[in-house]
XYZ file of C-alpha atoms in Angstrom:
787
model
C 109.023 125.719 69.233
C 106.266 126.598 71.939
C 108.984 128.021 74.440
C 111.424 129.997 72.110
C 111.045 133.586 70.729
C 112.531 134.913 67.788
C 114.900 137.683 68.790
C 113.867 141.449 68.009
C 116.679 143.385 65.905
C 119.450 144.528 68.415
C 121.805 147.381 68.193
C 125.556 146.618 68.019
C 125.958 147.613 71.331
C 123.367 145.323 72.397
C 124.990 142.458 70.318
C 128.380 143.043 71.741
C 127.091 142.654 75.265
C 125.217 139.528 74.757
C 128.016 137.987 73.308
C 130.196 138.959 76.531
C 127.389 137.700 78.264
C 127.460 133.712 76.536
C 131.093 134.004 76.222
C 131.552 134.134 80.011
C 128.949 131.503 80.603
C 131.330 129.498 78.195
C 134.224 130.079 80.227
C 132.580 129.398 83.533
C 131.443 126.557 82.268
C 134.776 124.764 81.502
C 136.072 125.926 84.578
C 133.360 123.521 86.472
C 134.904 120.464 84.359
C 136.964 118.978 86.985
C 137.926 115.543 84.849
C 140.691 115.922 82.581
C 140.467 116.217 78.720
C 142.592 115.727 76.120
C 142.562 118.023 72.769
C 140.124 115.647 71.471
C 137.799 116.160 74.278
C 138.355 119.999 74.135
C 137.452 120.028 70.430
C 134.261 118.188 71.009
C 133.091 120.395 73.925
C 134.001 123.738 71.866
C 132.689 122.640 68.424
C 129.438 121.786 70.342
C 129.237 125.323 71.886
C 129.568 127.028 68.819
C 127.176 125.282 66.517
C 124.644 125.652 69.452
C 125.380 129.336 69.683
C 124.959 129.765 66.069
C 121.914 127.417 65.663
C 119.965 129.110 68.638
C 121.435 132.764 68.105
C 118.171 134.574 67.054
C 116.106 133.135 70.067
C 114.755 134.004 73.034
C 113.706 132.167 75.998
C 110.072 133.374 77.717
C 112.339 135.464 80.584
C 113.712 137.310 77.356
C 117.351 135.820 77.774
C 119.529 134.512 74.964
C 118.326 131.301 74.544
C 121.781 129.491 73.833
C 121.861 130.386 78.175
C 119.480 127.721 78.740
C 121.786 124.626 77.003
C 124.980 126.157 78.790
C 122.795 126.244 82.074
C 121.956 122.629 81.549
C 125.752 121.548 80.182
C 126.669 122.882 83.843
C 124.092 120.768 85.794
C 125.448 117.691 83.941
C 128.730 118.350 85.345
C 128.297 119.575 88.935
C 125.486 117.636 89.970
C 125.507 114.767 87.722
C 129.010 114.331 87.043
C 129.335 113.920 83.150
C 131.952 114.133 80.829
C 133.037 115.370 77.635
C 130.349 113.734 75.354
C 127.473 114.453 77.686
C 128.495 117.900 78.177
C 128.508 117.929 74.182
C 125.108 116.110 73.977
C 123.497 118.750 76.459
C 124.781 121.595 74.550
C 122.817 120.236 71.448
C 120.072 118.956 72.942
C 117.882 121.439 71.592
C 119.233 122.070 68.387
C 117.271 119.705 66.167
C 114.010 120.220 67.779
C 113.974 123.707 68.143
C 116.451 124.849 64.973
C 117.312 124.201 61.006
C 119.980 121.649 62.160
C 119.402 118.099 61.200
C 120.433 114.786 62.782
C 122.463 114.159 59.850
C 124.354 117.370 60.210
C 125.160 116.455 63.735
C 126.189 112.833 62.428
C 128.798 114.546 59.736
C 130.284 116.788 62.271
C 130.295 114.959 65.194
C 131.407 111.123 63.889
C 132.802 108.726 66.089
C 135.974 108.454 64.118
C 136.866 112.107 64.909
C 135.520 112.261 68.661
C 135.315 108.503 69.692
C 133.485 107.793 73.215
C 136.693 106.704 75.214
C 135.711 108.487 78.375
C 135.423 105.097 80.702
C 134.451 106.997 83.677
C 130.900 108.224 81.793
C 128.102 105.840 81.713
C 127.662 103.859 78.387
C 126.135 100.578 79.588
C 124.956 98.988 76.559
C 127.615 99.629 73.389
C 127.120 96.138 72.827
C 123.311 96.975 71.206
C 124.439 99.347 69.059
C 124.803 98.110 65.744
C 126.646 99.812 62.613
C 124.125 102.233 60.861
C 122.791 101.088 57.452
C 123.048 102.741 54.292
C 126.506 104.189 54.930
C 125.497 106.292 57.451
C 128.413 107.738 59.573
C 128.299 106.442 63.129
C 128.160 109.146 65.791
C 127.234 108.704 69.762
C 126.988 112.448 69.825
C 123.927 112.115 67.105
C 122.526 109.028 68.720
C 121.988 110.586 72.395
C 120.804 113.850 70.795
C 117.933 112.127 68.777
C 117.081 110.635 71.925
C 116.570 113.792 73.628
C 114.473 115.378 70.585
C 110.734 115.097 70.611
C 109.658 113.918 67.251
C 107.265 115.588 64.985
C 104.586 112.455 64.887
C 103.612 112.732 68.943
C 100.847 114.822 67.916
C 99.459 111.624 66.231
C 99.086 110.107 69.610
C 96.338 109.962 71.934
C 98.600 110.505 74.521
C 101.280 112.326 73.164
C 103.522 113.072 76.855
C 103.230 109.825 78.113
C 104.612 108.770 74.599
C 107.474 110.968 75.103
C 108.121 109.544 78.220
C 108.242 106.063 76.449
C 110.398 107.304 74.154
C 112.750 108.701 75.924
C 112.773 105.464 78.150
C 113.805 103.511 75.009
C 116.093 106.022 74.206
C 117.598 105.395 77.694
C 118.432 101.910 76.955
C 120.655 102.938 74.161
C 122.486 105.391 76.554
C 121.616 106.125 79.838
C 123.214 109.880 79.311
C 119.655 110.700 77.243
C 117.965 110.638 80.620
C 120.550 112.100 82.767
C 120.737 115.103 80.043
C 116.694 115.068 80.276
C 116.920 115.456 84.166
C 119.227 118.259 83.581
C 117.133 119.976 81.045
C 113.835 119.717 83.085
C 115.756 120.730 86.319
C 116.527 123.740 84.416
C 113.179 124.378 83.275
C 111.951 124.040 86.738
C 114.379 126.498 88.050
C 113.155 129.461 85.681
C 109.704 128.437 85.501
C 108.599 131.595 86.859
C 108.481 133.209 83.195
C 105.686 130.928 82.154
C 101.980 131.278 82.231
C 100.366 129.725 85.668
C 98.481 127.125 83.849
C 101.879 126.192 82.064
C 103.639 125.822 85.434
C 100.820 123.639 86.673
C 101.293 121.526 83.768
C 105.019 121.127 83.870
C 104.828 120.701 87.412
C 102.333 117.765 87.790
C 104.433 116.274 84.818
C 107.492 116.712 86.655
C 106.146 114.736 89.494
C 104.556 112.104 87.984
C 107.262 111.128 85.825
C 110.969 112.614 86.352
C 110.556 112.759 90.251
C 110.298 108.833 90.161
C 113.038 108.421 87.381
C 114.971 110.690 89.491
C 114.634 108.464 92.514
C 115.066 105.197 90.812
C 118.592 106.708 89.184
C 119.586 107.620 92.686
C 119.959 111.525 92.021
C 118.538 112.850 95.532
C 119.571 116.372 94.945
C 117.892 116.639 91.947
C 114.534 114.463 93.167
C 114.630 116.478 96.065
C 114.619 119.942 93.864
C 112.014 118.591 91.643
C 109.564 117.789 94.877
C 110.636 121.267 96.427
C 109.375 123.185 93.074
C 106.400 121.307 92.869
C 105.046 122.029 96.191
C 105.961 125.602 95.436
C 104.135 125.891 92.269
C 101.035 124.086 93.459
C 100.803 125.308 96.862
C 102.716 128.023 97.499
C 101.482 129.551 100.783
C 102.482 126.239 102.498
C 105.856 126.409 100.809
C 106.372 130.040 102.059
C 105.435 129.258 105.397
C 107.957 126.206 105.891
C 110.732 127.981 104.541
C 110.076 131.300 106.887
C 109.920 128.831 109.627
C 113.070 127.096 108.781
C 114.802 130.472 108.438
C 113.552 131.557 111.629
C 114.932 128.545 113.423
C 118.068 127.846 111.723
C 120.245 129.550 114.275
C 118.676 127.413 117.158
C 119.083 124.158 114.795
C 122.714 125.079 114.143
C 123.539 125.340 117.470
C 121.740 121.667 118.524
C 124.042 120.320 115.705
C 126.962 121.154 116.889
C 126.491 120.334 120.397
C 125.403 116.762 119.009
C 128.211 116.209 117.007
C 130.949 117.267 119.153
C 131.427 114.051 121.137
C 131.636 111.858 117.754
C 134.198 114.039 116.633
C 136.237 113.116 119.288
C 135.841 109.733 119.561
C 136.287 109.021 115.952
C 139.832 110.707 115.896
C 140.593 108.968 118.928
C 139.915 105.657 116.701
C 141.737 106.903 113.876
C 138.679 107.358 111.568
C 139.198 109.877 109.153
C 135.423 111.269 109.163
C 133.328 114.437 107.566
C 130.485 115.115 110.415
C 128.204 117.148 109.550
C 124.130 118.218 110.160
C 122.018 118.302 106.865
C 118.331 119.673 106.625
C 115.285 117.834 105.723
C 113.891 119.312 102.487
C 110.644 121.476 102.520
C 108.787 118.726 100.714
C 109.882 116.174 102.947
C 108.861 117.894 106.357
C 105.385 119.075 104.253
C 104.812 115.634 104.010
C 105.486 114.682 107.333
C 103.051 117.315 108.934
C 99.960 116.485 106.634
C 100.526 112.446 107.420
C 101.157 113.053 111.207
C 98.586 115.617 110.847
C 100.773 117.840 113.235
C 102.201 121.360 112.989
C 105.434 122.418 112.253
C 106.396 122.783 115.890
C 105.479 119.037 116.400
C 108.236 118.261 113.559
C 111.296 117.658 115.655
C 113.598 115.792 112.966
C 114.124 118.859 110.757
C 117.593 117.321 110.177
C 119.596 114.312 110.056
C 123.202 113.820 110.990
C 125.617 112.400 108.274
C 129.048 110.892 109.068
C 130.991 110.313 105.503
C 134.154 108.081 106.248
C 137.297 108.077 104.007
C 138.061 104.560 103.905
C 139.840 101.785 101.027
C 137.153 99.717 99.823
C 137.765 96.499 101.154
C 137.439 98.558 104.739
C 134.065 100.072 104.406
C 131.703 97.937 106.061
C 134.118 97.458 109.132
C 134.450 101.417 109.240
C 130.808 101.777 109.002
C 130.047 99.539 111.966
C 132.936 101.015 113.681
C 131.398 104.239 113.555
C 128.051 102.979 114.287
C 129.272 101.925 117.755
C 130.854 104.692 118.388
C 127.692 106.924 118.192
C 126.079 104.449 119.923
C 128.429 104.942 122.906
C 127.784 107.973 122.797
C 124.002 108.328 122.870
C 121.420 105.883 123.492
C 120.058 104.064 120.236
C 116.151 103.133 119.105
C 116.966 99.769 118.008
C 113.553 100.111 116.097
C 114.381 102.726 113.869
C 117.726 100.835 112.404
C 118.018 100.599 108.622
C 120.790 98.516 107.190
C 121.101 99.566 103.298
C 125.019 98.289 103.229
C 124.144 94.596 103.943
C 120.816 95.126 101.229
C 120.945 98.082 99.299
C 117.962 100.060 97.935
C 117.066 99.139 94.867
C 118.245 102.154 93.478
C 121.754 101.613 94.492
C 121.999 103.431 98.160
C 123.904 102.424 100.569
C 123.986 103.590 104.399
C 123.643 102.544 107.584
C 120.476 104.819 109.659
C 120.334 104.841 113.502
C 117.943 106.951 115.484
C 119.374 107.722 118.583
C 118.432 110.008 122.079
C 120.227 113.104 121.822
C 120.628 115.899 124.088
C 117.275 117.176 125.491
C 115.346 114.010 124.717
C 115.229 114.731 121.260
C 115.425 111.916 118.591
C 118.336 112.438 116.081
C 118.968 110.523 112.919
C 122.671 109.302 111.997
C 123.576 108.599 108.524
C 126.577 106.609 108.210
C 128.758 106.037 104.782
C 131.931 105.891 103.071
C 133.062 108.511 100.510
C 131.801 106.197 97.673
C 128.686 105.317 99.307
C 127.827 109.426 99.733
C 128.744 110.004 95.719
C 126.261 107.191 94.898
C 123.796 108.733 97.140
C 124.261 112.163 95.622
C 124.795 111.182 92.180
C 123.211 108.027 91.544
C 123.681 106.179 88.170
C 126.800 108.252 87.398
C 129.139 108.081 90.491
C 127.618 104.742 90.007
C 129.466 103.845 87.145
C 132.907 105.019 87.793
C 132.985 102.106 90.657
C 132.313 99.729 88.205
C 134.775 97.272 87.647
C 137.086 98.646 90.803
C 138.378 96.059 92.932
C 135.748 96.008 96.415
C 133.273 97.503 94.527
C 132.046 94.668 92.311
C 129.133 93.693 95.179
C 126.839 96.601 93.517
C 128.144 96.885 90.129
C 124.666 95.601 88.527
C 122.139 96.726 90.247
C 121.611 99.424 87.500
C 122.201 96.679 84.657
C 119.174 94.784 86.202
C 117.016 97.748 86.517
C 118.137 98.735 82.672
C 117.160 95.097 81.765
C 113.991 95.044 83.801
C 112.804 98.341 82.092
C 113.746 96.857 78.813
C 111.366 93.926 79.663
C 108.961 96.019 80.764
C 108.824 98.358 77.427
C 107.734 95.358 75.682
C 104.268 94.783 75.079
C 102.777 97.920 76.112
C 100.793 99.172 73.732
C 99.023 101.877 75.951
C 101.536 104.752 77.179
C 99.631 105.642 79.943
C 99.344 101.776 81.297
C 103.241 101.875 80.941
C 103.478 105.210 83.117
C 101.290 104.289 85.845
C 103.501 100.685 86.263
C 106.608 102.598 85.589
C 105.751 105.091 88.610
C 104.525 102.350 91.021
C 108.032 100.582 90.091
C 110.054 103.685 90.776
C 109.571 104.010 94.581
C 110.586 101.246 95.922
C 112.586 102.407 99.462
C 113.080 98.605 100.641
C 114.301 95.350 99.703
C 114.145 91.703 100.622
C 116.859 88.892 99.685
C 115.240 85.842 98.342
C 117.371 82.504 98.036
C 116.635 79.779 95.170
C 116.956 76.316 95.656
C 120.734 76.474 94.468
C 121.447 79.363 96.893
C 121.222 82.169 94.216
C 120.146 85.785 95.735
C 117.241 87.467 94.119
C 116.291 91.152 95.340
C 113.130 92.251 95.018
C 111.212 95.306 96.368
C 109.550 94.753 100.310
C 106.187 93.477 99.764
C 106.896 91.404 96.624
C 105.033 87.683 96.816
C 106.230 84.254 95.780
C 104.708 84.833 92.023
C 106.933 87.857 91.767
C 109.689 86.066 92.419
C 108.949 83.346 89.935
C 108.725 86.319 87.276
C 112.029 87.550 88.347
C 113.626 83.898 87.417
C 112.136 84.037 83.718
C 108.900 84.738 82.193
C 108.054 81.331 81.393
C 108.539 80.308 85.073
C 106.079 82.906 86.158
C 103.844 81.853 83.523
C 103.817 78.381 84.109
C 103.886 78.742 87.909
C 101.903 75.968 89.683
C 102.997 75.445 93.206
C 105.279 77.287 95.502
C 107.225 75.947 98.199
C 108.963 78.148 100.880
C 111.746 76.442 103.170
C 109.435 73.257 101.651
C 106.135 74.402 102.596
C 103.548 74.872 99.882
C 102.363 78.628 100.314
C 99.614 80.283 98.321
C 100.908 82.804 94.992
C 100.345 86.033 97.200
C 102.820 85.044 100.123
C 104.770 87.951 101.097
C 108.062 87.140 100.885
C 110.406 88.267 103.689
C 114.188 88.356 103.619
C 116.042 84.814 103.894
C 113.120 82.691 102.468
C 114.162 79.926 100.366
C 111.680 79.745 97.695
C 110.960 76.714 95.257
C 109.038 77.344 92.151
C 107.004 74.449 90.556
C 106.167 74.081 86.963
C 103.451 73.153 84.591
C 103.123 73.373 80.803
C 99.533 73.442 81.398
C 99.248 76.726 83.470
C 98.427 79.797 82.208
C 98.234 82.765 84.062
C 94.377 84.106 85.274
C 93.694 87.609 85.474
C 93.358 87.132 89.416
C 97.271 86.994 89.182
C 97.279 90.443 88.766
C 95.935 90.780 92.473
C 98.908 88.701 93.534
C 101.669 90.372 92.172
C 103.335 94.204 92.646
C 106.754 94.258 90.364
C 106.061 95.934 87.368
C 108.083 92.943 85.528
C 105.316 90.521 86.629
C 102.386 92.814 85.984
C 103.989 93.465 82.099
C 104.278 89.204 81.454
C 100.912 88.551 83.078
C 99.079 91.364 80.707
C 100.809 90.241 78.038
C 99.768 86.480 78.603
C 95.960 87.621 78.601
C 96.315 89.940 75.862
C 97.275 86.650 73.803
C 94.429 84.592 75.186
C 92.114 87.392 74.369
C 93.638 87.537 70.932
C 92.625 84.135 70.468
C 89.350 84.205 71.566
C 88.593 87.412 69.560
C 89.619 85.584 66.612
C 86.846 83.080 67.514
C 84.323 85.946 68.101
C 85.206 87.485 64.373
C 84.253 84.272 62.869
C 81.042 84.290 64.485
C 80.233 87.956 63.915
C 81.109 87.326 60.526
C 78.789 85.027 59.824
C 75.895 86.924 61.392
C 76.827 90.079 59.250
C 76.929 88.253 56.099
C 73.334 86.719 56.626
C 71.597 89.307 58.310
C 73.151 92.135 56.152
C 75.010 90.860 53.214
C 78.147 93.028 54.523
C 81.811 91.671 55.900
C 83.088 91.678 59.210
C 86.218 93.912 58.311
C 84.036 96.641 57.412
C 82.036 97.282 59.850
C 83.984 95.676 63.210
C 85.281 98.988 64.321
C 82.124 101.483 64.049
C 79.949 98.265 65.649
C 82.236 98.268 68.930
C 82.077 102.060 69.380
C 78.473 102.127 68.484
C 77.898 99.393 71.159
C 79.964 100.714 73.929
C 82.804 98.592 74.019
C 86.170 99.980 74.797
C 87.587 98.559 71.621
C 86.991 95.486 68.971
C 88.861 93.264 71.254
C 86.376 93.792 74.049
C 83.384 93.567 71.572
C 84.745 90.269 69.688
C 85.717 88.264 73.118
C 82.402 89.293 74.245
C 80.761 87.516 71.348
C 82.992 84.395 71.645
C 81.854 84.187 75.620
C 78.104 84.457 74.137
C 78.074 87.496 76.552
C 76.598 89.679 73.474
C 73.206 89.683 72.334
C 72.463 89.511 68.738
C 68.988 90.883 68.677
C 70.975 94.774 68.959
C 72.214 94.253 65.411
C 68.668 94.897 64.293
C 68.253 98.451 64.931
C 71.190 99.262 62.687
C 70.330 99.760 58.452
C 72.340 99.017 55.526
C 74.203 101.494 52.814
C 76.191 99.706 50.760
C 79.033 97.832 52.186
C 78.276 99.440 55.748
C 76.130 99.702 58.531
C 74.564 102.699 59.912
C 73.696 103.938 63.026
C 69.944 105.069 63.955
C 68.636 108.687 64.327
C 69.608 109.450 67.656
C 66.769 110.577 69.626
C 66.237 114.595 70.374
C 67.719 116.517 73.367
C 65.395 116.656 76.059
C 64.832 120.205 77.659
C 66.360 118.951 80.942
C 69.737 118.175 79.174
C 72.447 120.451 79.922
C 73.030 123.402 77.239
C 75.448 126.546 77.536
C 73.547 129.728 78.304
C 74.911 133.253 77.194
C 77.870 133.069 80.096
C 79.084 129.817 79.418
C 77.290 128.474 82.502
C 75.630 124.639 82.265
C 71.882 124.366 82.933
C 72.131 121.561 85.413
C 71.120 118.411 84.219
C 68.125 116.715 85.733
C 68.092 114.980 89.284
C 71.358 116.346 89.855
C 71.456 119.288 92.497
C 73.738 122.042 92.207
C 72.737 124.542 95.016
C 73.564 128.312 94.501
C 73.026 130.821 97.362
C 72.188 133.669 94.717
C 75.566 132.937 92.864
C 75.946 134.756 89.592
C 79.273 133.650 88.157
C 81.384 133.206 85.035
C 84.150 131.057 84.375
C 86.204 132.046 81.565
C 87.810 129.094 79.609
C 90.855 129.504 77.060
C 90.664 133.096 76.522
C 88.313 132.438 73.675
C 86.222 135.588 73.357
C 82.479 134.466 71.618
C 83.761 130.784 72.292
C 81.746 129.724 75.316
C 82.300 126.059 76.611
C 79.165 124.090 78.848
C 81.187 123.097 82.220
C 80.404 122.077 85.511
C 82.598 122.196 88.596
C 84.532 118.952 89.509
C 82.459 117.183 92.747
C 85.922 116.053 93.431
C 87.594 119.325 94.736
C 84.807 122.028 94.370
C 86.496 125.010 93.863
C 85.110 128.267 94.603
C 86.007 132.081 93.285
C 89.667 132.868 93.947
C 91.270 129.454 93.939
C 93.355 128.494 91.050
C 91.809 126.570 88.557
C 92.187 124.504 85.368
C 89.781 122.986 82.929
C 89.326 119.415 81.700
C 87.831 119.041 78.205
C 85.631 115.759 77.821
C 85.103 114.321 74.909
C 81.626 115.803 74.606
C 83.289 119.204 74.620
C 81.752 120.037 77.811
C 84.932 120.824 80.697
C 85.163 120.045 84.228
C 86.372 122.941 86.497
C 89.085 121.558 89.143
C 91.046 123.515 91.794
C 95.107 123.704 90.698
C 95.416 121.567 94.162
C 92.660 118.910 93.649
C 93.567 115.702 94.322
C 93.336 114.403 90.709
C 95.177 117.080 88.953
C 98.957 115.410 88.785
C 97.441 112.533 87.027
C 95.120 114.854 85.026
C 97.903 117.632 83.890
C 100.737 114.605 83.295
C 98.786 112.467 81.380
C 96.113 114.275 79.571
C 97.702 117.690 78.711
C 96.290 118.367 75.524
C 92.679 118.325 77.085
C 93.480 120.826 79.658
C 92.381 124.346 79.189
C 93.211 127.714 80.679
C 90.627 128.770 82.953
C 89.692 132.030 85.376
C 87.358 133.690 87.254
C 85.434 136.005 85.709
C 82.487 138.050 86.678
C 81.929 136.528 90.111
C 79.610 137.769 92.707
C 81.494 136.273 96.159
C 78.352 135.323 97.359
C 78.480 132.530 100.146
C 79.820 129.015 99.767
C 78.940 125.935 102.424
C 82.086 124.231 103.256
C 82.751 122.050 106.622
C 85.627 121.808 109.173
C 86.622 118.738 111.126
C 88.082 120.087 114.147
C 90.179 117.524 116.211
C 91.828 118.402 119.441
C 92.993 117.565 122.980
C 89.461 117.699 125.437
C 90.519 120.132 127.951
C 87.165 120.470 129.432
C 84.924 123.307 129.930
C 85.332 126.244 127.349
C 86.210 124.290 124.358
C 83.024 124.645 122.348
C 82.953 128.630 123.506
C 86.500 129.354 122.255
C 85.829 127.824 119.016
C 82.710 129.067 118.228
C 83.599 132.575 119.458
C 86.853 132.724 117.313
C 84.565 131.703 114.175
C 82.027 134.870 114.892
C 84.995 136.914 115.745
C 85.935 136.579 112.085
C 82.440 137.763 110.487
C 81.793 133.906 109.319
C 78.682 132.457 109.807
C 78.254 128.906 111.148
C 75.374 127.080 109.621
C 75.659 123.832 112.463
C 77.977 123.054 114.873
C 78.641 120.098 117.054
C 81.048 118.396 119.294
C 81.684 115.023 120.891
C 84.655 113.548 123.044
C 86.057 110.421 123.461
C 87.421 107.978 125.870
C 91.120 108.809 124.882
C 91.103 112.374 125.949
C 90.296 113.741 122.618
C 87.230 115.849 120.932
C 86.144 116.154 117.170
C 83.944 118.905 116.240
C 82.150 119.624 112.994
C 81.410 122.934 111.306
C 79.725 124.025 108.480
C 80.289 127.559 107.361
C 79.440 129.663 105.147
C 82.527 131.621 102.942
C 83.078 133.676 100.366
C 86.774 133.502 99.340
C 89.186 131.233 99.781
C 91.281 133.496 101.959
C 88.040 133.648 103.929
C 88.051 130.065 104.887
C 91.922 129.891 105.029
C 91.384 132.430 107.986
C 89.351 130.418 109.866
C 91.078 127.389 109.569
C 94.767 129.287 110.569
C 93.064 130.611 113.565
C 91.426 127.409 114.745
C 94.864 125.850 114.448
C 96.552 128.678 116.595
C 95.181 126.899 119.904
C 97.945 124.560 121.696
C 95.200 122.085 122.463
C 93.878 122.034 118.067
C 95.779 118.940 116.378
C 94.212 119.179 113.450
C 91.631 121.116 110.784
C 90.542 119.521 107.829
C 88.297 121.194 105.287
C 85.404 118.774 103.320
C 84.112 120.898 100.328
C 80.465 119.836 100.719
C 79.822 120.716 96.786
C 80.589 122.754 93.906
C 79.008 126.340 93.900
């Protein structure tokens, strides 16, 4: 129970105060429930709360609060921000009892049987009841227990090489049983992110990276916009606090000006909507801090050059059959008031996004010549945009909303398909992430006129696999509008595609270059692996004969060790290389026999120039590798282990300098790479290899000088630029090693300056000073090498 602490004995007064606090939070939770609940629903929630409160009564969170406050807050998020009903609320209250207390799943099953608490709330997501079979062995059937089981991290996870990736895989598999598993998991992670301040910095980095890699894209695909946005903002806050705080302060400073402009913009629109009898709510909504930061980085501009800090939203109150007509009528009103920009129009009503999002977006030229984005949607569309899957489910089967009712059904079906044949959890997560952020889609027609919706950028081969795995695997010819096209032809909305198959056709590795959808990649890899397995069987027979003739040993006793000793990633690749004639059997002569097993020859003695830790854990550089130091004497303390020293080196991808937040990545040979917390590779390492991440901090550091290069881009204003830039740097007491500047015909200049700095603060001071010149567009740092 890493995030749970046992409660110290409390006085009677303290116990009484805590009981009052917990009961007050529970009553507030009940007041948040807006859906009607009968006596059975009320009893279910009450019993879940009482069991959770009793199970967690001696536990505290890291911040010192009673642990039961966490499940209560998770349940509240499920109500207010996701919209779950009684069963979901009860499961949220119980989500940690099996993992963190002595309560077992069997006890949950006994106390919350379906016979006592039927899961009959039709508007709560429960899409796959048909796949739930009656438990064997006389077990009591309990939907509550099924969901809680899906939320529990199983004890066997430590046996896996990638425990975090395996955990996410299991959550997704549980979601196929009941989607409420992942919705509650989202609420759990959201509350953990809101209260993450009590954790250590390295723990915060790990959780933030995992959230951004897994939970943020999942929230996007499930349509949980508010939760996704909060995940992203918290990620930026943890990994780049100065940038987050700076943007937060600037948004606060410009709030009054922004609100005045919004009021001025929406007034004529509200007037005309009322004249045409359209009931609507019109308001402005600020963009998230993360999205503003992403835009600044992408466009290489400052905050002052970002003008679309908000969007205008028009939410219409109309009946289902009038939705499209009303949205386009509102569109006409907006374009009557302001000049539209046609190339920036997006119609997600006719073709919704793959996560069910529906809205009509138009950019117009507002007062003072500013570009303003306007989003037009109905109450139903807005509900789905904010609450995603949970809101979508309550419209399923409602007349007038049937066209989008199967969007999430299709997504769940694709997820179920993608989970098959995925032996490597990290590979699955990588494909999963790439499939989550699909912002746009294309509509493709079959020869019979049926419609297939695929992500923009999908190819003809993706289309073939979307029809059926066998159609994709045997695809031989592709015709678009009757014309032959290559497999990698990028599909456009309106294309009519015909697939001609052949039983003799088989996927090749090149096919992986022709597809972008996770479904197609999964099936191609599965087919290739099957081909490899057949080839490996031939290789095994060849190796068996060789081992018998040379050493009189069996292949089964030695093949795994041989593949490892000969530097093959696994036995499959080793045996395939043998079958293809790519292995030289003379390499086996160096091995010796010990009974039924081959033994590896004695390793060569280590050279003097190999890396060895010195008295403070610093590595001696490997021969041939230059690691420039300018009189530096320092140490990195790894994992707070007195007397235990790791041989380490600074990662070249980010080259951290003293004072920056860092972490250590433990290699297979027990050496460590030191990375910056903001390294471009940090998110991947922290989310997929958390078990190899060690705490690292600067120890006895003499703050000497480190070289770094700044690339300055700006508008060429003529004479004086070089003098101003160099003078600015010199005024800060920073030594310039070199400085050159060149211009181009487009009126821009680029300056390259190599500086000697001692701390991140020193460097940031220089960057901020240079950016203060109004003609400077961007200042980019390139760390020359690790110190």
